[in-house]
CSV table of C-alpha atoms and ligand atoms in Angstrom, one decimal:
chain,number,residue,atom,x,y,z
A,251,MET,CA,0.0,0.0,0.0
A,252,GLY,CA,2.7,2.4,1.1
A,253,LEU,CA,4.8,1.6,-2.0
A,254,GLY,CA,1.8,1.8,-4.4
A,255,LEU,CA,0.9,5.3,-3.1
A,256,SER,CA,4.4,6.6,-3.3
A,257,LEU,CA,4.8,5.2,-6.8
A,258,LEU,CA,1.5,7.0,-7.8
A,259,TYR,CA,2.8,10.3,-6.4
A,260,PHE,CA,6.1,9.8,-8.2
A,261,ILE,CA,4.5,8.9,-11.5
A,262,VAL,CA,2.1,12.0,-11.3
A,263,ILE,CA,5.1,14.3,-10.8
A,264,LEU,CA,7.1,12.6,-13.5
A,265,GLY,CA,4.1,12.9,-15.8
A,266,LEU,CA,3.6,16.6,-15.0
A,267,GLY,CA,7.3,17.3,-15.6
A,268,TRP,CA,7.2,15.4,-18.9
A,269,ILE,CA,4.1,17.2,-20.2
A,270,ALA,CA,5.6,20.6,-19.1
A,271,GLY,CA,8.7,19.7,-21.2
A,272,TYR,CA,6.6,19.7,-24.3
A,273,LEU,CA,3.8,22.2,-23.7
A,274,PRO,CA,5.2,25.8,-23.9
A,275,PHE,CA,2.5,27.2,-21.6
A,276,MET,CA,3.3,24.7,-18.8
A,277,LYS,CA,7.0,25.0,-19.5
A,278,THR,CA,6.7,28.7,-18.8
A,279,ILE,CA,4.9,28.1,-15.5
A,280,PHE,CA,7.4,25.4,-14.5
A,281,GLY,CA,10.4,27.5,-15.5
A,282,THR,CA,9.4,30.8,-14.0
A,283,ILE,CA,6.9,30.4,-11.2
A,284,LEU,CA,7.6,26.9,-9.8
A,285,PRO,CA,11.2,27.6,-8.7
A,286,TYR,CA,10.1,30.6,-6.6
A,287,VAL,CA,7.2,28.8,-5.1
A,288,ALA,CA,9.5,25.9,-4.2
A,289,LEU,CA,12.2,28.2,-2.7
A,290,LEU,CA,9.7,30.1,-0.7
A,291,LEU,CA,8.0,27.1,0.7
A,292,PHE,CA,11.4,25.5,1.5
A,293,LEU,CA,12.6,28.6,3.4
A,294,VAL,CA,9.4,29.2,5.3
A,295,GLY,CA,9.1,25.5,6.1
A,296,ILE,CA,12.6,25.2,7.4
A,297,ILE,CA,12.4,28.4,9.5
A,298,ALA,CA,9.1,27.2,11.0
A,299,ARG,CA,10.7,23.8,11.8
A,300,ILE,CA,13.7,25.4,13.5
A,301,VAL,CA,11.4,27.7,15.5
A,302,ARG,CA,9.4,24.7,16.6
A,303,TRP,CA,12.5,22.8,17.6
A,304,GLY,CA,13.9,25.8,19.4
A,305,ARG,CA,10.7,26.2,21.4
A,306,SER,CA,10.5,22.6,22.5
A,307,PRO,CA,11.4,22.4,26.2
A,308,VAL,CA,14.4,20.3,27.1
A,309,PRO,CA,14.0,20.2,30.9
A,310,PHE,CA,16.6,17.4,31.4
A,311,ARG,CA,19.9,16.3,30.0
A,312,ILE,CA,18.8,13.2,28.0
A,313,THR,CA,22.1,12.4,26.3
A,314,THR,CA,22.4,9.0,24.7
A,315,THR,CA,25.2,7.2,26.6
A,316,CYS,CA,26.9,4.2,25.1
A,317,GLY,CA,30.0,3.8,27.2
A,318,GLN,CA,31.5,4.4,30.7
A,319,GLU,CA,30.7,7.8,32.0
A,320,LYS,CA,33.2,10.0,33.8
A,321,SER,CA,33.5,8.6,37.3
A,322,LEU,CA,36.2,7.9,39.8
A,323,PRO,CA,39.8,8.6,38.7
A,324,TRP,CA,40.8,4.9,38.3
A,325,ILE,CA,37.8,4.1,36.1
A,326,ARG,CA,38.5,4.8,32.4
A,327,GLN,CA,35.9,7.0,30.8
A,328,ASN,CA,34.8,6.5,27.3
A,329,LYS,CA,35.2,10.1,26.2
A,330,LEU,CA,33.5,9.8,22.8
A,331,ASP,CA,30.6,7.5,23.7
A,332,ASN,CA,29.8,9.2,26.9
A,333,PRO,CA,31.3,12.7,26.7
A,334,SER,CA,31.4,14.9,29.8
A,335,SER,CA,32.6,18.0,28.1
A,336,ALA,CA,31.4,20.2,25.3
A,337,LEU,CA,34.5,19.3,23.3
A,338,GLY,CA,33.7,15.6,23.7
A,339,ALA,CA,30.1,16.1,22.6
A,340,PHE,CA,31.4,18.1,19.6
A,341,GLY,CA,33.7,15.3,18.7
A,342,ARG,CA,31.0,12.7,19.0
A,343,MET,CA,28.6,14.8,16.9
A,344,LEU,CA,31.3,15.4,14.2
A,345,LEU,CA,31.9,11.7,13.8
A,346,GLU,CA,28.2,11.0,13.8
A,347,VAL,CA,27.5,13.6,11.1
A,348,LEU,CA,30.5,12.8,8.9
A,349,PHE,CA,30.7,9.1,9.3
A,350,PHE,CA,27.4,7.9,10.7
A,351,ARG,CA,29.3,6.4,13.6
A,352,SER,CA,26.3,5.0,15.5
A,353,LEU,CA,25.0,3.3,12.3
A,354,PHE,CA,28.3,1.5,12.0
A,355,ARG,CA,27.2,-0.5,15.0
A,356,ASN,CA,24.1,-1.7,13.2
A,357,THR,CA,23.3,-5.4,13.7
A,358,LYS,CA,20.7,-7.6,12.2
A,359,ALA,CA,18.5,-10.2,14.0
A,360,GLU,CA,17.4,-13.2,12.1
A,361,PHE,CA,15.7,-16.5,12.9
A,362,LYS,CA,18.1,-19.3,11.9
A,363,ASP,CA,16.4,-22.6,10.9
A,364,ASN,CA,13.2,-21.0,12.0
A,365,GLU,CA,13.9,-21.4,15.7
A,366,LYS,CA,17.1,-19.7,16.8
A,367,LEU,CA,17.3,-15.9,17.0
A,368,VAL,CA,20.8,-15.0,15.8
A,369,TYR,CA,22.3,-11.5,15.8
A,370,SER,CA,25.1,-10.7,13.4
A,371,VAL,CA,27.1,-7.7,12.1
A,372,ASP,CA,25.6,-5.8,9.3
A,373,LYS,CA,27.7,-3.0,7.7
A,374,TRP,CA,25.9,-2.8,4.4
A,375,LEU,CA,23.2,-0.3,5.6
A,376,TRP,CA,26.0,1.9,7.0
A,377,PHE,CA,28.1,1.6,3.8
A,378,PHE,CA,25.3,2.4,1.3
A,379,SER,CA,23.8,5.2,3.5
A,380,LEU,CA,27.2,6.9,3.7
A,381,ALA,CA,27.8,6.4,0.0
A,382,PHE,CA,24.4,8.0,-0.8
A,383,HIS,CA,24.7,10.9,1.6
A,384,TRP,CA,28.3,11.8,0.6
A,385,SER,CA,27.6,11.5,-3.1
A,386,PHE,CA,24.5,13.7,-2.8
A,387,LEU,CA,26.5,16.4,-1.1
A,388,ILE,CA,29.4,16.3,-3.6
A,389,ILE,CA,26.9,16.3,-6.6
A,390,PHE,CA,25.1,19.2,-5.0
A,391,LEU,CA,28.4,21.1,-4.6
A,392,ARG,CA,29.5,20.2,-8.2
A,393,HIS,CA,26.2,21.7,-9.4
A,394,PHE,CA,27.5,25.2,-8.4
A,395,ARG,CA,29.0,25.3,-11.9
A,396,PHE,CA,25.4,26.0,-13.1
A,397,PHE,CA,24.6,28.6,-10.5
A,398,THR,CA,27.6,30.9,-10.4
A,399,GLU,CA,29.9,32.7,-12.8
A,400,PRO,CA,32.9,32.3,-12.7
A,401,ILE,CA,32.8,28.7,-11.6
A,402,PRO,CA,34.2,28.5,-8.0
A,403,SER,CA,37.6,26.7,-7.8
A,404,PHE,CA,36.2,24.1,-5.3
A,405,VAL,CA,33.8,22.9,-8.0
A,406,THR,CA,36.7,22.2,-10.4
A,407,PHE,CA,38.6,20.5,-7.6
A,408,LEU,CA,35.6,18.2,-6.8
A,409,GLN,CA,35.1,17.4,-10.5
A,410,ASN,CA,38.7,16.4,-10.9
A,411,ILE,CA,38.6,14.1,-7.9
A,412,ASP,CA,35.2,12.7,-8.7
A,413,GLY,CA,36.3,11.8,-12.3
A,414,PHE,CA,39.7,10.6,-11.1
A,415,PHE,CA,39.4,7.2,-12.8
A,416,GLN,CA,38.9,8.9,-16.2
A,417,VAL,CA,36.6,6.1,-17.4
A,418,GLY,CA,34.3,6.8,-20.4
A,419,LEU,CA,33.5,10.0,-22.2
A,420,PRO,CA,32.1,12.1,-20.7
A,421,ILE,CA,34.1,10.9,-17.7
A,422,ILE,CA,32.0,8.9,-15.3
A,423,TYR,CA,31.8,10.5,-11.9
A,424,ILE,CA,32.3,8.0,-9.0
A,425,THR,CA,29.5,9.8,-7.1
A,426,ASP,CA,27.0,9.1,-9.9
A,427,VAL,CA,27.7,5.4,-9.5
A,428,LEU,CA,27.6,5.5,-5.7
A,429,ILE,CA,24.4,7.6,-5.4
A,430,LEU,CA,22.6,5.2,-7.7
A,431,ALA,CA,24.0,2.1,-5.9
A,432,GLY,CA,23.2,3.7,-2.5
A,433,LEU,CA,19.6,4.6,-3.4
A,434,THR,CA,18.9,1.3,-5.0
A,435,TYR,CA,20.1,-0.6,-1.9
A,436,LEU,CA,18.0,1.6,0.4
A,437,PHE,CA,15.0,1.2,-1.8
A,438,LEU,CA,15.3,-2.6,-2.3
A,439,ARG,CA,15.9,-3.1,1.4
A,440,ARG,CA,12.5,-1.7,2.1
A,441,ILE,CA,10.9,-4.0,-0.4
A,442,PHE,CA,12.7,-7.3,0.2
A,443,ASP,CA,13.5,-7.2,3.9
A,444,SER,CA,10.1,-8.2,5.4
A,445,LYS,CA,11.0,-6.6,8.8
A,446,VAL,CA,11.7,-3.3,7.3
A,447,LYS,CA,8.8,-3.5,4.8
A,448,ILE,CA,6.2,-3.9,7.5
A,449,ILE,CA,7.3,-0.6,9.2
A,450,SER,CA,7.7,1.3,5.9
A,451,LEU,CA,5.3,4.1,5.0
A,452,PRO,CA,4.8,6.2,1.9
A,453,SER,CA,6.9,8.8,3.7
A,454,ASP,CA,9.8,6.3,3.6
A,455,TYR,CA,9.4,5.2,-0.1
A,456,PHE,CA,8.6,8.6,-1.6
A,457,PRO,CA,11.8,10.5,-0.8
A,458,LEU,CA,13.8,7.6,-2.0
A,459,LEU,CA,11.9,7.5,-5.3
A,460,LEU,CA,12.1,11.3,-5.7
A,461,ILE,CA,15.8,11.4,-5.2
A,462,LEU,CA,16.2,8.4,-7.5
A,463,GLY,CA,14.2,10.3,-10.0
A,464,ILE,CA,16.6,13.3,-9.7
A,465,ALA,CA,19.7,11.1,-10.0
A,466,VAL,CA,18.5,9.0,-12.9
A,467,THR,CA,17.3,12.0,-15.0
A,468,GLY,CA,20.6,13.8,-14.2
A,469,VAL,CA,22.7,10.7,-15.2
A,470,LEU,CA,20.6,10.3,-18.4
A,471,MET,CA,21.3,14.0,-19.2
A,472,ARG,CA,25.0,13.7,-18.7
A,473,TYR,CA,25.7,10.4,-20.4
A,474,PHE,CA,23.0,9.6,-22.8
A,475,PHE,CA,20.7,12.5,-23.9
A,476,LYS,CA,22.7,15.7,-24.0
A,477,THR,CA,21.1,18.9,-22.9
A,478,ASP,CA,22.0,22.5,-23.8
A,479,LEU,CA,24.2,23.3,-20.8
A,480,VAL,CA,24.7,27.0,-21.8
A,481,ALA,CA,20.9,27.4,-21.8
A,482,VAL,CA,20.7,25.7,-18.4
A,483,LYS,CA,23.2,28.0,-16.9
A,484,GLU,CA,21.5,31.1,-18.4
A,485,PHE,CA,18.3,29.7,-16.9
A,486,THR,CA,19.6,29.1,-13.4
A,487,VAL,CA,21.5,32.4,-13.2
A,488,SER,CA,18.4,34.3,-14.4
A,489,ILE,CA,16.2,32.7,-11.8
A,490,LEU,CA,18.7,33.4,-9.0
A,491,SER,CA,19.0,37.0,-10.1
A,492,PHE,CA,15.2,37.3,-10.1
A,493,GLN,CA,14.9,38.0,-13.9
A,494,PRO,CA,13.0,35.0,-15.3
A,495,ILE,CA,14.0,34.3,-18.9
A,496,GLY,CA,11.9,34.6,-22.0
A,497,SER,CA,10.2,31.8,-23.9
A,498,ASP,CA,12.9,31.6,-26.6
A,499,LEU,CA,15.4,30.5,-24.1
A,500,LEU,CA,13.0,28.3,-22.3
A,501,ALA,CA,12.4,26.5,-25.6
A,502,LYS,CA,16.1,25.5,-25.5
A,503,LEU,CA,15.7,23.5,-22.3
A,504,SER,CA,15.2,19.8,-23.0
A,505,PRO,CA,12.1,18.0,-21.6
A,506,LEU,CA,14.5,15.7,-19.7
A,507,PHE,CA,15.9,18.8,-18.0
A,508,ILE,CA,12.4,20.0,-17.1
A,509,ILE,CA,11.7,16.6,-15.5
A,510,HIS,CA,15.0,16.8,-13.5
A,511,PHE,CA,14.1,20.4,-12.5
A,512,THR,CA,10.5,19.5,-11.5
A,513,PHE,CA,11.8,16.7,-9.3
A,514,VAL,CA,14.2,19.1,-7.7
A,515,CYS,CA,11.5,21.7,-7.0
A,516,THR,CA,9.3,18.9,-5.6
A,517,LEU,CA,12.1,17.9,-3.3
A,518,LEU,CA,12.5,21.5,-2.1
A,519,ILE,CA,8.8,21.8,-1.3
A,520,TYR,CA,8.6,18.4,0.3
A,521,PHE,CA,11.8,18.7,2.3
A,522,PRO,CA,10.7,20.7,5.4
A,523,PHE,CA,7.6,18.6,5.9
A,524,SER,CA,9.3,15.2,5.6
A,525,LYS,CA,11.7,13.0,7.5
A,526,LEU,CA,14.4,14.5,5.4
A,527,VAL,CA,14.7,17.5,7.8
A,528,HIS,CA,16.9,15.2,9.9
A,529,LEU,CA,19.6,17.0,7.9
A,530,GLY,CA,19.1,19.9,10.3
A,531,GLY,CA,17.4,18.1,13.2
A,532,ILE,CA,20.5,16.1,14.1
A,533,PHE,CA,22.3,19.2,15.2
A,534,LEU,CA,19.4,20.2,17.5
A,535,SER,CA,19.0,16.8,18.9
A,536,PRO,CA,19.5,16.9,22.7
A,537,THR,CA,20.3,13.2,22.9
A,538,ARG,CA,23.3,14.0,20.8
A,539,ASN,CA,24.5,17.5,21.3
A,540,LEU,CA,24.6,17.6,25.1
A,541,ALA,CA,27.5,16.5,27.3
A,542,ASN,CA,26.6,13.9,30.0
A,543,ASN,CA,27.6,15.7,33.1
A,544,ASN,CA,24.5,15.0,35.0
A,545,ARG,CA,26.3,13.7,38.1
A,546,MET,CA,29.0,16.4,38.1
A,547,LYS,CA,26.7,19.3,37.8
A,548,ARG,CA,23.3,20.1,39.1
A,549,HIS,CA,21.0,21.1,36.2
A,550,VAL,CA,17.9,22.9,37.4
A,551,ASN,CA,15.0,22.8,35.0
A,552,PRO,CA,14.8,26.4,33.7
A,553,TRP,CA,11.0,26.2,33.6
A,554,ASN,CA,10.8,25.4,37.3
A,555,TYR,CA,8.6,27.8,39.2
A,556,ASP,CA,8.4,28.0,43.0
A,557,VAL,CA,6.2,25.4,44.5
A,558,PRO,CA,5.3,25.2,48.2
A,559,VAL,CA,7.2,22.2,49.5
A,560,HIS,CA,6.5,20.1,52.6
A,561,THR,CA,9.8,18.8,53.9
A,562,TYR,CA,10.1,15.7,56.0
A,563,GLU,CA,10.9,17.7,59.1
A,564,GLU,CA,7.7,19.7,58.7
A,565,TYR,CA,5.7,16.5,58.0
A,566,GLU,CA,7.1,14.8,61.2
A,567,GLU,CA,6.4,18.0,63.2
A,568,GLU,CA,2.8,17.8,62.0
A,569,PHE,CA,2.1,14.1,62.6
A,570,ARG,CA,4.6,13.2,65.3
A,571,ASP,CA,2.0,12.3,67.9
A,572,LYS,CA,0.0,10.2,65.5
A,573,MET,CA,3.2,8.5,64.3
A,574,ILE,CA,4.3,7.6,67.8
A,575,ALA,CA,0.9,6.4,68.7
A,576,ALA,CA,0.9,4.1,65.6
A,577,GLY,CA,4.4,2.8,66.4
A,578,ILE,CA,6.1,4.5,63.4
A,579,PRO,CA,9.7,5.4,64.0
A,580,VAL,CA,10.4,9.1,64.2
A,581,GLU,CA,13.6,11.1,64.0
A,582,LYS,CA,12.9,13.4,66.9
A,583,GLU,CA,11.1,12.0,70.0
A,584,GLU,CA,9.9,15.4,71.3
B,293,HEM,C1,18.8,18.2,-5.2
B,293,HEM,C2,19.6,18.7,-6.1
B,293,HEM,C3,20.1,18.0,-7.3
B,293,HEM,C4,20.6,16.7,-7.4
B,293,HEM,C5,20.8,15.7,-6.3
B,293,HEM,C6,21.0,16.5,-8.8
B,293,HEM,C7,21.6,15.3,-9.3
B,293,HEM,C8,22.2,15.2,-10.5
B,293,HEM,C9,23.0,14.1,-10.9
B,293,HEM,C10,23.3,12.9,-10.1
B,293,HEM,C11,23.4,14.4,-12.2
B,293,HEM,C12,24.3,13.5,-13.1
B,293,HEM,C13,25.6,14.2,-13.4
B,293,HEM,C14,26.4,14.7,-12.3
B,293,HEM,O1,26.6,14.0,-11.3
B,293,HEM,O2,26.8,15.9,-12.3
B,293,HEM,C15,22.9,15.7,-12.6
B,293,HEM,C16,23.1,16.3,-13.8
B,293,HEM,C17,22.5,17.5,-14.1
B,293,HEM,N1,21.8,18.3,-13.3
B,293,HEM,FE1,21.2,18.0,-11.4
B,293,HEM,N2,20.7,17.7,-9.5
B,293,HEM,C18,20.2,18.6,-8.6
B,293,HEM,C19,19.8,19.9,-8.9
B,293,HEM,C20,19.9,20.4,-10.2
B,293,HEM,C21,19.5,21.8,-10.5
B,293,HEM,C22,18.8,22.8,-9.5
B,293,HEM,C23,19.8,22.0,-11.8
B,293,HEM,C24,19.6,23.2,-12.6
B,293,HEM,C25,18.6,24.0,-12.5
B,293,HEM,C26,20.4,20.8,-12.3
B,293,HEM,C27,20.8,20.6,-13.6
B,293,HEM,C28,21.5,19.5,-14.0
B,293,HEM,C29,22.0,19.3,-15.4
B,293,HEM,C30,21.9,20.4,-16.5
B,293,HEM,C31,22.7,18.1,-15.4
B,293,HEM,C32,23.5,17.5,-16.6
B,293,HEM,C33,24.9,17.8,-16.4
B,293,HEM,C34,25.8,17.4,-17.5
B,293,HEM,O3,25.3,17.1,-18.6
B,293,HEM,O4,27.0,17.4,-17.2
B,293,HEM,N3,20.4,19.8,-11.3
B,293,HEM,N4,22.1,16.2,-11.5
């Protein structure tokens, strides 16, 4: 059900992009209005999310602790897995964001011969997730050649490293292979692993399909069906400088590019409302970004207001006679 619905959404967007590629009227709308709507919704959505996160109370330090906390001097602390300082928390966060350190510990549980539950190491999810995320980032950064003039030097640097093996013409980028492999793995895992399938929703399949759509149309454009890159650059620069282009230039944009672009705009619109916001959420996650110094330092809930308390001394004072009569031990006899 989840997969069917996501496929339906995906096909509708693909169809709209396709039609827009051939119908001048729709092409004008998709090439001049859609990008601004997408950018606006993306920005407003992200800001709303950040404000909502920022306003959520975090009354306690709820750090995830996966190792020995700072204790007596002769007990060795695990400084990365249970950081007690801001520097330690920063180091843990850095390794998490750059290398998905906690996912590296991923294990799988399976029934062997239908009776024994066996746990084993599973690094594939970590490997393909990392491959996908890093490739996406590098591809995104490489795309700056379409957005700025002159082309920034880091783009040329990335292109040279990415095409290092110099295979094929145009040279095949390693990131193109890795992003397709990563996305395919992540998608097939949701279909063929019954344990993952049962917990998968349209909001799990759809982003994968959407990003696959972007990557596949991009790869088709680069290696199989050439598009007019000069026109693409004129198009993106004109949009970013708030001077949408005329219909003669729009006509030069290939239908495949319009599909690629439609998918990208959909991703922008969908992003703030989907699970993909984990991109920003990870940094604001109290289980990750706080040091575990709960025992070293008293953290008072900042939302605490004064409440009338009834201490034990006061309690005993009030009920001492009755406690003695009932044989309950008291601290002060008189
Ligand atoms: C989420 C953002 C995007 C992703 C993930 C993405 C992904 C890709 C991928 C994987 C390719 C294959 C070739 C390569 O790796 O360079 C590609 C090519 C391409 N993309 Fe994108 N793209 C994105 C946004 C855009 C945008 C905003 C534009 C322009 C408005 C664009 C225009 C193009 C063009 C023209 C090509 C063909 C490049 C060539 O022929 O060398 N892409 N894209």
